[in-house]
PDB file of C-alpha atoms in Angstrom:
ATOM      1  CA  GLN A   8      12.437   1.509  15.202  1.00  0.00           C
ATOM      2  CA  VAL A   9       9.428   2.549  13.232  1.00  0.00           C
ATOM      3  CA  GLN A  10       6.998  -0.395  12.684  1.00  0.00           C
ATOM      4  CA  LEU A  11       4.461  -0.565   9.907  1.00  0.00           C
ATOM      5  CA  VAL A  12       1.120  -2.471  11.063  1.00  0.00           C
ATOM      6  CA  GLU A  13      -0.931  -3.343   8.201  1.00  0.00           C
ATOM      7  CA  SER A  14      -4.711  -4.829   8.363  1.00  0.00           C
ATOM      8  CA  GLY A  15      -7.365  -5.596   5.621  1.00  0.00           C
ATOM      9  CA  GLY A  16      -6.481  -8.260   3.736  1.00  0.00           C
ATOM     10  CA  GLY A  17      -8.870 -10.969   2.809  1.00  0.00           C
ATOM     11  CA  SER A  18     -10.516 -13.314  -0.037  1.00  0.00           C
ATOM     12  CA  VAL A  19     -12.942 -11.788  -2.093  1.00  0.00           C
ATOM     13  CA  GLN A  20     -14.400 -12.913  -5.685  1.00  0.00           C
ATOM     14  CA  ALA A  21     -13.310 -10.891  -8.682  1.00  0.00           C
ATOM     15  CA  GLY A  22     -15.296  -7.218  -9.235  1.00  0.00           C
ATOM     16  CA  ASP A  23     -15.290  -7.166  -5.252  1.00  0.00           C
ATOM     17  CA  SER A  24     -13.431  -4.199  -3.047  1.00  0.00           C
ATOM     18  CA  LEU A  25     -11.192  -4.753  -0.235  1.00  0.00           C
ATOM     19  CA  ARG A  26      -9.758  -1.909   2.167  1.00  0.00           C
ATOM     20  CA  LEU A  27      -6.313  -2.178   3.442  1.00  0.00           C
ATOM     21  CA  SER A  28      -4.860   0.309   6.288  1.00  0.00           C
ATOM     22  CA  CYS A  29      -1.352   0.800   7.553  1.00  0.00           C
ATOM     23  CA  THR A  30      -0.583   2.374  10.731  1.00  0.00           C
ATOM     24  CA  ALA A  31       3.133   3.794  10.998  1.00  0.00           C
ATOM     25  CA  SER A  32       4.830   4.456  14.976  1.00  0.00           C
ATOM     26  CA  GLY A  33       7.370   7.130  15.477  1.00  0.00           C
ATOM     27  CA  ARG A  34       7.258  10.776  15.278  1.00  0.00           C
ATOM     28  CA  SER A  35       8.717  11.551  12.267  1.00  0.00           C
ATOM     29  CA  SER A  36       6.845  11.956   8.887  1.00  0.00           C
ATOM     30  CA  TYR A  37       7.275  10.126   6.095  1.00  0.00           C
ATOM     31  CA  ALA A  38       6.075   9.233   2.434  1.00  0.00           C
ATOM     32  CA  MET A  39       3.970   5.693   2.368  1.00  0.00           C
ATOM     33  CA  GLY A  40       2.793   3.376   0.322  1.00  0.00           C
ATOM     34  CA  TRP A  41       2.004  -0.065  -1.311  1.00  0.00           C
ATOM     35  CA  PHE A  42       4.259  -2.897  -3.090  1.00  0.00           C
ATOM     36  CA  ARG A  43       2.784  -6.315  -3.634  1.00  0.00           C
ATOM     37  CA  GLN A  44       4.331  -9.602  -4.647  1.00  0.00           C
ATOM     38  CA  ALA A  45       2.369 -12.665  -6.363  1.00  0.00           C
ATOM     39  CA  PRO A  46       4.044 -16.382  -6.121  1.00  0.00           C
ATOM     40  CA  GLY A  47       6.865 -16.470  -8.145  1.00  0.00           C
ATOM     41  CA  LYS A  48       7.169 -12.833  -8.912  1.00  0.00           C
ATOM     42  CA  GLU A  49       9.178 -10.110  -7.922  1.00  0.00           C
ATOM     43  CA  ARG A  50       7.401  -7.157  -5.565  1.00  0.00           C
ATOM     44  CA  GLU A  51       6.093  -4.309  -7.786  1.00  0.00           C
ATOM     45  CA  PHE A  52       4.975  -1.265  -6.504  1.00  0.00           C
ATOM     46  CA  VAL A  53       1.226  -0.446  -6.066  1.00  0.00           C
ATOM     47  CA  ALA A  54       0.847   3.297  -4.751  1.00  0.00           C
ATOM     48  CA  SER A  55       2.195   5.793  -2.658  1.00  0.00           C
ATOM     49  CA  ILE A  56       1.505   9.136  -1.113  1.00  0.00           C
ATOM     50  CA  THR A  57       2.593  11.949   0.870  1.00  0.00           C
ATOM     51  CA  TRP A  58       2.801  12.310   4.525  1.00  0.00           C
ATOM     52  CA  SER A  59      -0.214  15.055   4.108  1.00  0.00           C
ATOM     53  CA  GLY A  60      -1.946  13.037   1.365  1.00  0.00           C
ATOM     54  CA  ASP A  61      -1.651  16.305  -1.246  1.00  0.00           C
ATOM     55  CA  ASN A  62       0.079  14.366  -3.344  1.00  0.00           C
ATOM     56  CA  THR A  63      -0.217  10.372  -4.867  1.00  0.00           C
ATOM     57  CA  TYR A  64       1.430   8.295  -6.904  1.00  0.00           C
ATOM     58  CA  TYR A  65      -0.125   4.883  -8.933  1.00  0.00           C
ATOM     59  CA  ALA A  66       1.022   2.002 -10.796  1.00  0.00           C
ATOM     60  CA  ASP A  67      -0.432   1.622 -14.196  1.00  0.00           C
ATOM     61  CA  ALA A  68      -2.072  -1.464 -13.508  1.00  0.00           C
ATOM     62  CA  VAL A  69      -4.097  -0.280 -10.437  1.00  0.00           C
ATOM     63  CA  LEU A  70      -4.823   3.647 -11.730  1.00  0.00           C
ATOM     64  CA  GLY A  71      -8.622   4.197 -11.775  1.00  0.00           C
ATOM     65  CA  ARG A  72      -9.261   0.881  -9.600  1.00  0.00           C
ATOM     66  CA  PHE A  73      -7.190   1.819  -6.366  1.00  0.00           C
ATOM     67  CA  THR A  74      -7.277   4.908  -4.262  1.00  0.00           C
ATOM     68  CA  ILE A  75      -4.509   5.421  -1.518  1.00  0.00           C
ATOM     69  CA  SER A  76      -5.700   7.978   1.207  1.00  0.00           C
ATOM     70  CA  THR A  77      -4.346   9.123   4.435  1.00  0.00           C
ATOM     71  CA  ALA A  78      -6.219   9.494   7.881  1.00  0.00           C
ATOM     72  CA  SER A  79      -7.302  12.507   9.667  1.00  0.00           C
ATOM     73  CA  ALA A  80      -4.204  10.637  11.881  1.00  0.00           C
ATOM     74  CA  LYS A  81      -1.452  11.234   9.576  1.00  0.00           C
ATOM     75  CA  ASN A  82       0.274   8.141  10.545  1.00  0.00           C
ATOM     76  CA  THR A  83      -2.361   5.811   8.932  1.00  0.00           C
ATOM     77  CA  LYS A  84      -2.884   5.132   5.102  1.00  0.00           C
ATOM     78  CA  TYR A  85      -5.319   3.380   3.885  1.00  0.00           C
ATOM     79  CA  LEU A  86      -5.660   1.514   0.095  1.00  0.00           C
ATOM     80  CA  GLN A  87      -9.195   1.079  -1.216  1.00  0.00           C
ATOM     81  CA  MET A  88      -9.011  -1.383  -3.613  1.00  0.00           C
ATOM     82  CA  ASN A  89     -11.882  -1.672  -5.882  1.00  0.00           C
ATOM     83  CA  SER A  90     -12.958  -3.923  -9.093  1.00  0.00           C
ATOM     84  CA  LEU A  91     -10.434  -6.536  -7.924  1.00  0.00           C
ATOM     85  CA  LYS A  92      -9.333  -9.074 -10.644  1.00  0.00           C
ATOM     86  CA  PRO A  93      -7.604 -12.488 -10.265  1.00  0.00           C
ATOM     87  CA  GLU A  94      -4.246 -10.916 -10.947  1.00  0.00           C
ATOM     88  CA  ASP A  95      -4.252  -8.230  -7.801  1.00  0.00           C
ATOM     89  CA  THR A  96      -3.994 -11.703  -5.865  1.00  0.00           C
ATOM     90  CA  ALA A  97      -0.908 -11.080  -3.903  1.00  0.00           C
ATOM     91  CA  VAL A  98       0.721 -10.145  -0.116  1.00  0.00           C
ATOM     92  CA  TYR A  99       0.303  -6.383  -0.223  1.00  0.00           C
ATOM     93  CA  TYR A 100       3.065  -4.817   1.883  1.00  0.00           C
ATOM     94  CA  CYS A 101       2.996  -1.610   3.603  1.00  0.00           C
ATOM     95  CA  ALA A 102       6.297   0.675   2.736  1.00  0.00           C
ATOM     96  CA  ALA A 103       7.487   4.299   4.210  1.00  0.00           C
ATOM     97  CA  ARG A 104      10.294   6.519   3.397  1.00  0.00           C
ATOM     98  CA  GLU A 105      11.438   9.178   5.843  1.00  0.00           C
ATOM     99  CA  GLY A 106      11.324  12.623   4.582  1.00  0.00           C
ATOM    100  CA  PRO A 107       9.219  14.617   1.959  1.00  0.00           C
ATOM    101  CA  GLY A 108       7.803  13.746  -1.035  1.00  0.00           C
ATOM    102  CA  VAL A 109       5.887  11.053  -2.533  1.00  0.00           C
ATOM    103  CA  ASP A 110       8.568   8.560  -4.686  1.00  0.00           C
ATOM    104  CA  LEU A 111       9.016   5.033  -3.103  1.00  0.00           C
ATOM    105  CA  VAL A 112      12.394   4.931  -5.120  1.00  0.00           C
ATOM    106  CA  GLN A 113      13.802   4.321  -1.477  1.00  0.00           C
ATOM    107  CA  VAL A 114      12.069   2.264   1.497  1.00  0.00           C
ATOM    108  CA  ASP A 115      13.454   2.488   4.897  1.00  0.00           C
ATOM    109  CA  TYR A 116      10.507   0.468   6.900  1.00  0.00           C
ATOM    110  CA  TRP A 117       8.585  -2.761   5.554  1.00  0.00           C
ATOM    111  CA  GLY A 118       5.226  -4.208   7.147  1.00  0.00           C
ATOM    112  CA  ARG A 119       4.864  -7.821   7.536  1.00  0.00           C
ATOM    113  CA  GLY A 120       2.504  -8.372   4.431  1.00  0.00           C
ATOM    114  CA  THR A 121      -1.177  -8.783   4.594  1.00  0.00           C
ATOM    115  CA  GLN A 122      -2.587 -11.334   1.839  1.00  0.00           C
ATOM    116  CA  VAL A 123      -5.079 -10.511  -0.787  1.00  0.00           C
ATOM    117  CA  TYR A 124      -6.836 -13.586  -3.054  1.00  0.00           C
ATOM    118  CA  VAL A 125      -9.354 -12.724  -5.584  1.00  0.00           C
ATOM    119  CA  SER A 126     -10.850 -15.597  -7.348  1.00  0.00           C
ATOM    120  CA  SER A 127     -12.722 -15.591 -10.755  1.00  0.00           C
TER     121      SER A 127
END
């Protein structure tokens, strides 16, 4: 069973930055990324990255502000969030899909989530 362990959430003010990390157990390679869910809203895609880190994909709402990247140990991914806005407030979930590619249309594994709160 693959486990995804997230860290890095917190409370910040608008315009500040946060970095989330997600580490996957197991020996396979995965497309990995992040979704978020705000109170009363559906979970939505944020960003994804290939196992090697050579391809990334972003939701329009975060393009240009968020950057997803991979550590030298490929099983850890980062989400650097800059210029945060109150509307970025949500629980952020790490997600993974076994196999090649960058899409997370199908998610095989979910993390437990980490809270990000952005005050105005």
